[in-house]
Amino acid sequence: MPAQHITGPIHVSISHCLIDGAPEYRALCYCWDYSNYDDRDILVDGLALSVRKNLFEALLAIRDQDSEIRLRVDALCIDMENMEERSHQIVNMRRIFSNASSVWVWLGTGEGVSAALGQLGLSNSPLEGDLSAGGSVVAGSSSPFGRVMRPSATSKPSTLTGEREELFEQGVLQPSQNTDLAPVLYNKVFSRRWVIQELVGARSATVFSEANAIVWSDFEAAIEHLIQLNGQIQLTEAWQLIQVVRSAQGRADSNFVEQPASFETIVTLAAYSQNQDSRDTIYALLSLIREDEPPWIADIDYSRPFVEVAVNFILYAISSSKSLNIICRPWIVDWGNSYLSWIRSVKVNERGSHLASTRRIADSFVGMPGKCKYKATRGAEPVVRLEYGALTTNGFLFDAISDVAVPDPQSPARHTSGGFMNLYQYLRHQMREEYTTISGSMESDEPSASIQNVLNADEIVEVVAGRVLIVRRFPPTIRLARLVGMVGGGTASIGLAPPESRVGDCVCLLLGCDVPVILRPTPGSGYELIGEAFIAGVMYGEGMDGLKTGQYTIREFMIG
């Protein structure tokens, strides 16, 4: 409801209507801010109701002096303590946000947020007073944000401390503009999982703070411009969200050019995002399942434990993709569960002193769904079943790890029991023909950057003084595992395995999985999945030939 003074109490009136027949309304997208218990009171139909400070401040920023604003707010429209109502509302979320005339994304009142958003808005030739054209809004505008003022051009920038100062010095922030952009680029609302589906179907969207606002399309353009100036902007929450939203909408850039991503792809891309309830890792994205994909395999039920939801997702992904790659691909931030090794957790790395050499979320050898460059089992379909919490599937034992070595960052050589060996030397001597084709020359002892193409394109990110430093998949240390096998007439095999790998672990090929995996026997007849591996000589199905000759035999593996 309108208020003539900024200090006046916030008055809200609740109305009920059908989703498809509702009067024009906006939908608010914001961070619930569970960590801040500084609640504030608003008046709902005359009765006091406590809401979180972040929502309170958003309503203050939105409130108009003269006109009421019809707004849809989760915290006021859903009883989150009622699990039945909460489960029911999940089904309607996509329609609610798609039917809204606009989705408003609130960045909060944190230090420097408005100044940073204003700087982004200025880079897009804003048309003052017209929210639909993007940019900052000013007093007197007919916009719902008409109360707010643009920050003074002479105001001092926020103080840079700690990590922000480091980012500023590295050029991630824009020193030429004298404005710290981190409060927007790393804003926690962009890492909120629910915001993905709220933006995917939005007719239009606006990002706003206390004193500035910019429409979503201009916000995207501003972030892309920053990336051209400094590629490390791609590591920020803002860009990660943009990438997921674009994938779910079916566009590589500002245009719709391809089919929307599969549900498995969206869940994987959203691995960086956060949610208070772990079940929302899946539930918050269910509305993004395409019409040509199989429907979700279970009811939405918040009374179920997360592990049951996670298992359902694994089974759904295997069934819909006809692939077992999901058991190798991290898709959820570490949730503290260690007894189901085939539910892979993302290891979020701490930002190092040099962002250029840091991967916040490492890539996997299996890559994104449907885009793995390897075919270790030549497209064989998986056969799986769930028994007593274990995933049982078919495959064969290829070999066992006989030796492991930790790369020495001070030396180009990796010492193993068989002598000194590093990946570059291996590629140079054992894969000479392929390397010559790629590099054009084998005379120099200095490896060319084109050695990247021998493995997955993004696995090798730094080549220095004869040392191949691989940080893409298993930062910060990779174990170079020397595997004794029978490929190539009994010659030793070498490969890359997870840091946790150790002597005696099994190297297996599971039908439907495009890369080898490392399994560790457990008491009884089961196995623990240690992770995926790169094993030279078997990545393109060479090991499958051993099935025809009887060298290997298909058997069941019960993975707990």
Coordinates of C-alpha atoms in Angstrom, one line a residue, residues 17-369:
C17 CA -7.1 -15.1 -7.2
L18 CA -6.6 -17.7 -9.8
I19 CA -3.2 -17.9 -11.3
D20 CA -4.4 -17.6 -14.9
G21 CA -7.1 -15.0 -14.2
A22 CA -5.2 -12.7 -11.8
P23 CA -5.1 -8.9 -12.3
E24 CA -1.7 -7.6 -13.4
Y25 CA 1.0 -8.2 -10.7
R26 CA 4.7 -8.3 -10.2
A27 CA 6.7 -11.2 -8.6
L28 CA 9.5 -10.5 -6.1
C29 CA 12.7 -12.5 -6.3
Y30 CA 14.9 -12.1 -3.3
C31 CA 17.2 -14.0 -0.9
W32 CA 15.4 -15.3 2.2
D33 CA 18.4 -14.4 4.3
Y34 CA 18.1 -17.3 6.8
S35 CA 21.4 -16.2 8.5
N36 CA 19.9 -12.8 9.6
Y37 CA 17.3 -13.1 12.3
D38 CA 16.8 -9.3 12.6
D39 CA 13.1 -9.5 11.9
R40 CA 10.9 -6.5 11.3
D41 CA 7.1 -6.0 11.6
I42 CA 4.8 -5.2 8.7
L43 CA 1.0 -4.9 8.9
V44 CA -1.0 -7.5 6.9
D45 CA -4.6 -6.6 6.8
G46 CA -4.1 -4.7 10.0
L47 CA -2.3 -7.5 11.9
A48 CA 1.4 -7.4 12.7
L49 CA 3.6 -10.0 11.0
S50 CA 7.3 -10.4 11.4
V51 CA 9.4 -10.7 8.2
R52 CA 13.1 -10.9 7.6
K53 CA 15.0 -7.7 7.4
N54 CA 15.9 -8.3 3.7
L55 CA 12.3 -8.6 2.7
F56 CA 11.3 -5.6 4.8
E57 CA 14.0 -3.5 3.0
A58 CA 12.8 -4.7 -0.4
L59 CA 9.2 -3.7 0.4
L60 CA 10.5 -0.3 1.5
A61 CA 12.4 0.2 -1.8
I62 CA 9.4 -0.9 -3.8
R63 CA 6.7 1.1 -2.0
D64 CA 5.2 4.0 -3.9
Q65 CA 4.1 7.3 -2.4
D66 CA 0.8 7.5 -4.3
S67 CA -0.3 4.1 -5.7
E68 CA -0.7 0.6 -4.4
I69 CA 1.5 -2.1 -6.0
R70 CA 0.2 -5.6 -6.6
L71 CA 3.1 -7.9 -5.7
R72 CA 3.5 -11.6 -5.3
V73 CA 5.9 -12.5 -2.4
D74 CA 6.6 -16.1 -1.4
A75 CA 7.0 -15.4 2.3
L76 CA 3.5 -13.8 2.4
C77 CA 1.7 -16.1 0.0
I78 CA 2.9 -19.6 1.2
D79 CA 2.9 -21.1 4.7
M80 CA 6.4 -22.5 4.6
E81 CA 5.7 -24.5 7.8
N82 CA 2.9 -26.4 6.2
M83 CA 4.6 -29.1 4.2
E84 CA 1.5 -30.1 2.3
E85 CA 0.8 -26.5 1.1
R86 CA 4.5 -26.0 0.3
S87 CA 4.6 -29.2 -1.8
H88 CA 1.5 -28.1 -3.6
Q89 CA 2.8 -24.6 -4.4
I90 CA 6.0 -26.0 -6.0
V91 CA 4.0 -27.2 -9.0
N92 CA 2.6 -23.7 -9.6
M93 CA 5.8 -21.7 -9.2
R94 CA 6.7 -21.6 -13.0
R95 CA 3.2 -20.4 -13.9
I96 CA 3.2 -17.8 -11.1
F97 CA 6.4 -16.2 -12.3
S98 CA 5.6 -16.6 -16.0
N99 CA 2.2 -14.9 -15.6
A100 CA 3.7 -11.9 -13.7
S101 CA 4.1 -8.7 -15.8
S102 CA 7.6 -8.5 -14.4
V103 CA 10.0 -10.3 -12.0
W104 CA 11.8 -7.9 -9.7
V105 CA 15.2 -9.2 -8.4
W106 CA 16.2 -7.5 -5.1
L107 CA 19.9 -7.2 -4.4
G108 CA 19.6 -6.0 -0.9
T109 CA 21.1 -3.0 0.9
G110 CA 24.6 -4.3 1.4
E111 CA 27.6 -2.0 1.3
G112 CA 28.2 -0.7 -2.2
V113 CA 25.3 -2.5 -3.9
S114 CA 23.5 0.6 -5.2
A115 CA 26.8 2.2 -6.4
A116 CA 27.8 -1.0 -8.2
L117 CA 24.4 -1.4 -9.9
G118 CA 24.4 2.2 -10.9
Q119 CA 27.7 1.8 -12.6
L120 CA 26.4 -1.2 -14.5
G121 CA 23.3 0.8 -15.5
L122 CA 25.3 3.7 -16.7
S123 CA 27.1 1.5 -19.2
N124 CA 23.9 0.7 -21.0
S125 CA 22.7 4.2 -22.1
P126 CA 19.8 4.4 -19.6
L127 CA 16.6 6.2 -20.4
E128 CA 15.9 8.0 -17.1
G129 CA 12.5 7.4 -15.6
D130 CA 11.6 4.5 -17.9
L131 CA 12.2 1.2 -16.1
S132 CA 11.5 -0.8 -19.3
A133 CA 14.5 0.8 -21.0
G134 CA 16.9 -0.2 -18.2
G135 CA 19.4 1.9 -16.3
S136 CA 18.9 3.9 -13.1
V137 CA 15.6 5.4 -12.0
V138 CA 15.2 8.8 -10.6
A139 CA 12.8 10.7 -8.3
G140 CA 9.6 11.7 -10.1
S141 CA 9.6 8.6 -12.3
S142 CA 6.3 6.8 -12.9
S143 CA 8.0 3.6 -12.0
P144 CA 7.2 1.8 -8.8
F145 CA 10.7 2.7 -7.8
G146 CA 10.0 6.4 -8.3
R147 CA 10.8 7.2 -4.7
V148 CA 14.5 6.4 -5.0
M149 CA 17.3 8.6 -6.1
R150 CA 20.4 8.0 -8.2
P151 CA 23.6 8.0 -6.1
S152 CA 25.6 11.2 -6.3
A153 CA 28.3 11.1 -9.0
T154 CA 30.6 12.6 -6.5
S155 CA 30.0 10.1 -3.7
K156 CA 33.0 8.2 -2.5
P157 CA 33.3 4.5 -3.5
S158 CA 32.8 1.9 -0.8
T159 CA 36.0 0.9 1.1
L160 CA 37.8 -2.1 -0.4
T161 CA 38.8 -4.6 2.2
G162 CA 40.2 -8.2 2.1
E163 CA 39.1 -10.2 -0.9
R164 CA 37.5 -7.2 -2.6
E165 CA 40.7 -5.2 -2.5
E166 CA 42.5 -8.2 -4.0
L167 CA 39.9 -8.5 -6.8
F168 CA 40.3 -4.8 -7.4
E169 CA 44.1 -5.1 -7.7
Q170 CA 43.7 -8.0 -10.1
G171 CA 41.5 -6.1 -12.4
V172 CA 38.3 -8.1 -11.7
L173 CA 36.7 -4.9 -10.5
Q174 CA 36.9 -1.7 -12.6
P175 CA 39.4 0.7 -11.0
S176 CA 38.9 3.1 -13.9
Q177 CA 35.3 3.6 -12.7
N178 CA 36.3 3.9 -9.1
T179 CA 33.5 1.6 -8.2
D180 CA 33.6 -1.8 -6.5
L181 CA 31.4 -4.1 -8.5
A182 CA 31.8 -7.1 -6.2
P183 CA 28.6 -6.3 -4.2
V184 CA 26.6 -7.0 -7.4
L185 CA 28.8 -9.6 -9.2
Y186 CA 29.0 -11.8 -6.1
N187 CA 25.5 -10.9 -4.7
K188 CA 24.0 -13.9 -2.8
V189 CA 20.7 -13.6 -4.6
F190 CA 22.4 -14.9 -7.7
S191 CA 23.5 -18.1 -6.0
R192 CA 19.9 -18.7 -4.8
R193 CA 18.6 -21.8 -6.7
W194 CA 15.0 -20.7 -6.8
V195 CA 15.9 -17.6 -8.9
I196 CA 16.8 -19.8 -11.9
Q197 CA 13.2 -20.9 -12.6
E198 CA 11.9 -17.5 -11.5
L199 CA 13.8 -15.9 -14.3
V200 CA 13.6 -18.6 -17.0
G201 CA 9.9 -18.0 -17.7
A202 CA 9.8 -14.3 -16.8
R203 CA 8.1 -12.0 -19.4
S204 CA 10.5 -9.3 -18.2
A205 CA 12.8 -8.9 -15.3
T206 CA 14.5 -6.0 -13.4
V207 CA 17.4 -6.1 -11.0
F208 CA 17.1 -3.4 -8.4
S209 CA 18.6 -2.0 -5.2
E210 CA 17.7 0.9 -2.9
A211 CA 18.7 3.5 -5.4
N212 CA 19.1 1.9 -8.8
A213 CA 17.5 -0.5 -11.2
I214 CA 18.4 -2.1 -14.5
V215 CA 16.4 -4.5 -16.7
W216 CA 17.7 -8.1 -17.0
S217 CA 18.7 -7.9 -20.7
D218 CA 20.8 -4.8 -20.0
F219 CA 22.2 -6.5 -16.9
E220 CA 23.3 -9.4 -19.0
A221 CA 24.9 -7.1 -21.6
A222 CA 26.8 -5.2 -18.9
I223 CA 28.2 -8.4 -17.5
E224 CA 29.2 -9.6 -20.9
H225 CA 31.0 -6.3 -21.5
L226 CA 32.9 -6.8 -18.3
I227 CA 33.9 -10.3 -19.3
Q228 CA 35.5 -8.9 -22.5
L229 CA 37.6 -6.6 -20.3
N230 CA 38.4 -9.3 -17.7
G231 CA 37.6 -13.0 -18.3
Q232 CA 37.6 -13.7 -14.5
I233 CA 34.1 -12.2 -14.3
Q234 CA 33.0 -15.6 -15.5
L235 CA 33.8 -16.9 -12.0
T236 CA 31.2 -14.7 -10.4
E237 CA 27.7 -15.7 -9.2
A238 CA 26.1 -13.2 -11.6
W239 CA 27.6 -14.8 -14.7
Q240 CA 27.0 -18.3 -13.4
L241 CA 23.3 -17.5 -13.1
I242 CA 23.2 -15.9 -16.5
Q243 CA 24.6 -19.1 -18.0
V244 CA 22.1 -21.4 -16.4
V245 CA 19.2 -19.2 -17.3
R246 CA 20.3 -19.0 -20.9
S247 CA 20.7 -22.7 -21.1
A248 CA 17.3 -23.4 -19.6
Q249 CA 15.8 -20.9 -22.1
G250 CA 17.6 -22.4 -25.1
R251 CA 19.8 -19.5 -26.0
A252 CA 23.6 -19.2 -26.3
D253 CA 23.5 -15.4 -26.0
S254 CA 20.7 -12.9 -26.2
N255 CA 18.9 -14.8 -28.9
F256 CA 17.0 -18.1 -28.7
V257 CA 19.0 -20.3 -31.0
E258 CA 18.7 -23.9 -29.6
Q259 CA 16.6 -26.3 -27.6
P260 CA 16.4 -25.6 -23.9
A261 CA 18.8 -27.7 -21.9
S262 CA 17.8 -31.1 -20.4
F263 CA 16.8 -31.3 -16.8
E264 CA 20.0 -33.2 -16.0
T265 CA 22.1 -30.4 -17.6
I266 CA 20.3 -27.7 -15.7
V267 CA 20.8 -29.5 -12.3
T268 CA 24.5 -29.9 -13.2
L269 CA 25.0 -26.3 -14.2
A270 CA 23.2 -25.1 -11.1
A271 CA 25.6 -27.1 -8.8
Y272 CA 27.1 -23.7 -7.7
S273 CA 23.8 -22.5 -6.4
Q274 CA 22.5 -22.7 -2.8
N275 CA 19.2 -23.5 -1.0
Q276 CA 18.3 -23.7 2.6
D277 CA 16.4 -26.9 2.2
S278 CA 18.5 -29.6 0.4
R279 CA 15.4 -31.1 -1.2
D280 CA 15.1 -27.9 -3.2
T281 CA 18.3 -28.9 -5.1
I282 CA 15.8 -30.8 -7.3
Y283 CA 12.4 -29.4 -6.4
A284 CA 13.4 -25.8 -7.2
L285 CA 14.2 -26.9 -10.8
L286 CA 11.5 -29.4 -11.6
S287 CA 9.4 -26.9 -13.5
L288 CA 12.2 -26.7 -16.1
I289 CA 11.8 -30.3 -17.3
R290 CA 11.0 -30.0 -21.0
E291 CA 7.8 -31.3 -22.5
D292 CA 9.7 -33.9 -24.6
E293 CA 11.5 -35.3 -21.5
P294 CA 10.1 -38.0 -19.2
P295 CA 8.0 -36.6 -16.3
W296 CA 9.5 -36.6 -12.8
I297 CA 9.3 -40.0 -11.3
A298 CA 7.9 -39.2 -7.9
D299 CA 5.6 -36.8 -6.1
I300 CA 6.9 -33.6 -4.7
D301 CA 6.9 -34.3 -1.0
Y302 CA 8.8 -32.3 1.6
S303 CA 8.3 -35.0 4.2
R304 CA 10.7 -37.2 2.4
P305 CA 14.4 -37.1 3.3
F306 CA 16.8 -35.5 0.8
V307 CA 18.6 -38.8 0.1
E308 CA 15.4 -40.2 -1.3
V309 CA 15.1 -37.2 -3.6
A310 CA 18.7 -37.5 -4.6
V311 CA 18.3 -41.2 -5.5
N312 CA 15.2 -40.4 -7.6
F313 CA 17.2 -37.8 -9.5
I314 CA 20.0 -40.3 -10.2
L315 CA 17.5 -42.9 -11.5
Y316 CA 15.7 -40.3 -13.5
A317 CA 19.0 -39.1 -15.1
I318 CA 20.1 -42.6 -16.0
S319 CA 16.7 -43.5 -17.5
S320 CA 16.3 -40.3 -19.5
S321 CA 19.8 -40.1 -20.8
K322 CA 20.5 -43.8 -21.3
S323 CA 23.8 -43.1 -19.7
L324 CA 25.5 -43.8 -16.4
N325 CA 27.7 -40.7 -16.5
I326 CA 25.6 -39.0 -13.8
I327 CA 27.4 -41.1 -11.1
C328 CA 30.7 -39.5 -12.1
R329 CA 29.4 -36.0 -12.5
P330 CA 29.2 -33.7 -9.4
W331 CA 25.8 -32.0 -9.2
I332 CA 25.3 -31.0 -5.6
V333 CA 27.5 -29.0 -3.1
D334 CA 29.0 -31.4 -0.5
W335 CA 26.0 -32.4 1.7
G336 CA 27.9 -34.5 4.2
N337 CA 26.8 -37.9 3.1
S338 CA 29.5 -40.4 2.6
Y339 CA 27.6 -43.7 2.4
L340 CA 26.2 -43.3 -1.1
S341 CA 29.4 -42.8 -3.2
W342 CA 27.5 -42.7 -6.5
I343 CA 25.9 -39.3 -5.5
R344 CA 28.8 -37.1 -6.4
S345 CA 29.3 -33.8 -4.5
V346 CA 30.9 -30.7 -5.9
K347 CA 34.0 -29.6 -4.1
V348 CA 33.9 -25.9 -4.0
N349 CA 37.5 -24.6 -3.9
E350 CA 38.5 -21.7 -1.9
R351 CA 39.5 -18.7 -4.1
G352 CA 43.3 -18.6 -4.2
S353 CA 45.5 -15.5 -4.4
H354 CA 45.3 -15.7 -8.2
L355 CA 41.8 -16.1 -9.7
A356 CA 43.3 -17.0 -13.0
S357 CA 44.5 -20.4 -11.7
T358 CA 41.4 -21.1 -9.6
R359 CA 38.4 -23.2 -10.5
R360 CA 35.5 -22.8 -8.1
I361 CA 33.8 -25.9 -9.4
A362 CA 36.0 -28.4 -11.2
D363 CA 35.0 -30.0 -14.5
S364 CA 34.5 -33.7 -14.9
F365 CA 35.9 -36.1 -17.6
V366 CA 32.3 -37.1 -18.5
G367 CA 31.6 -33.4 -19.2
M368 CA 28.0 -32.1 -19.5
P369 CA 25.2 -34.5 -20.3

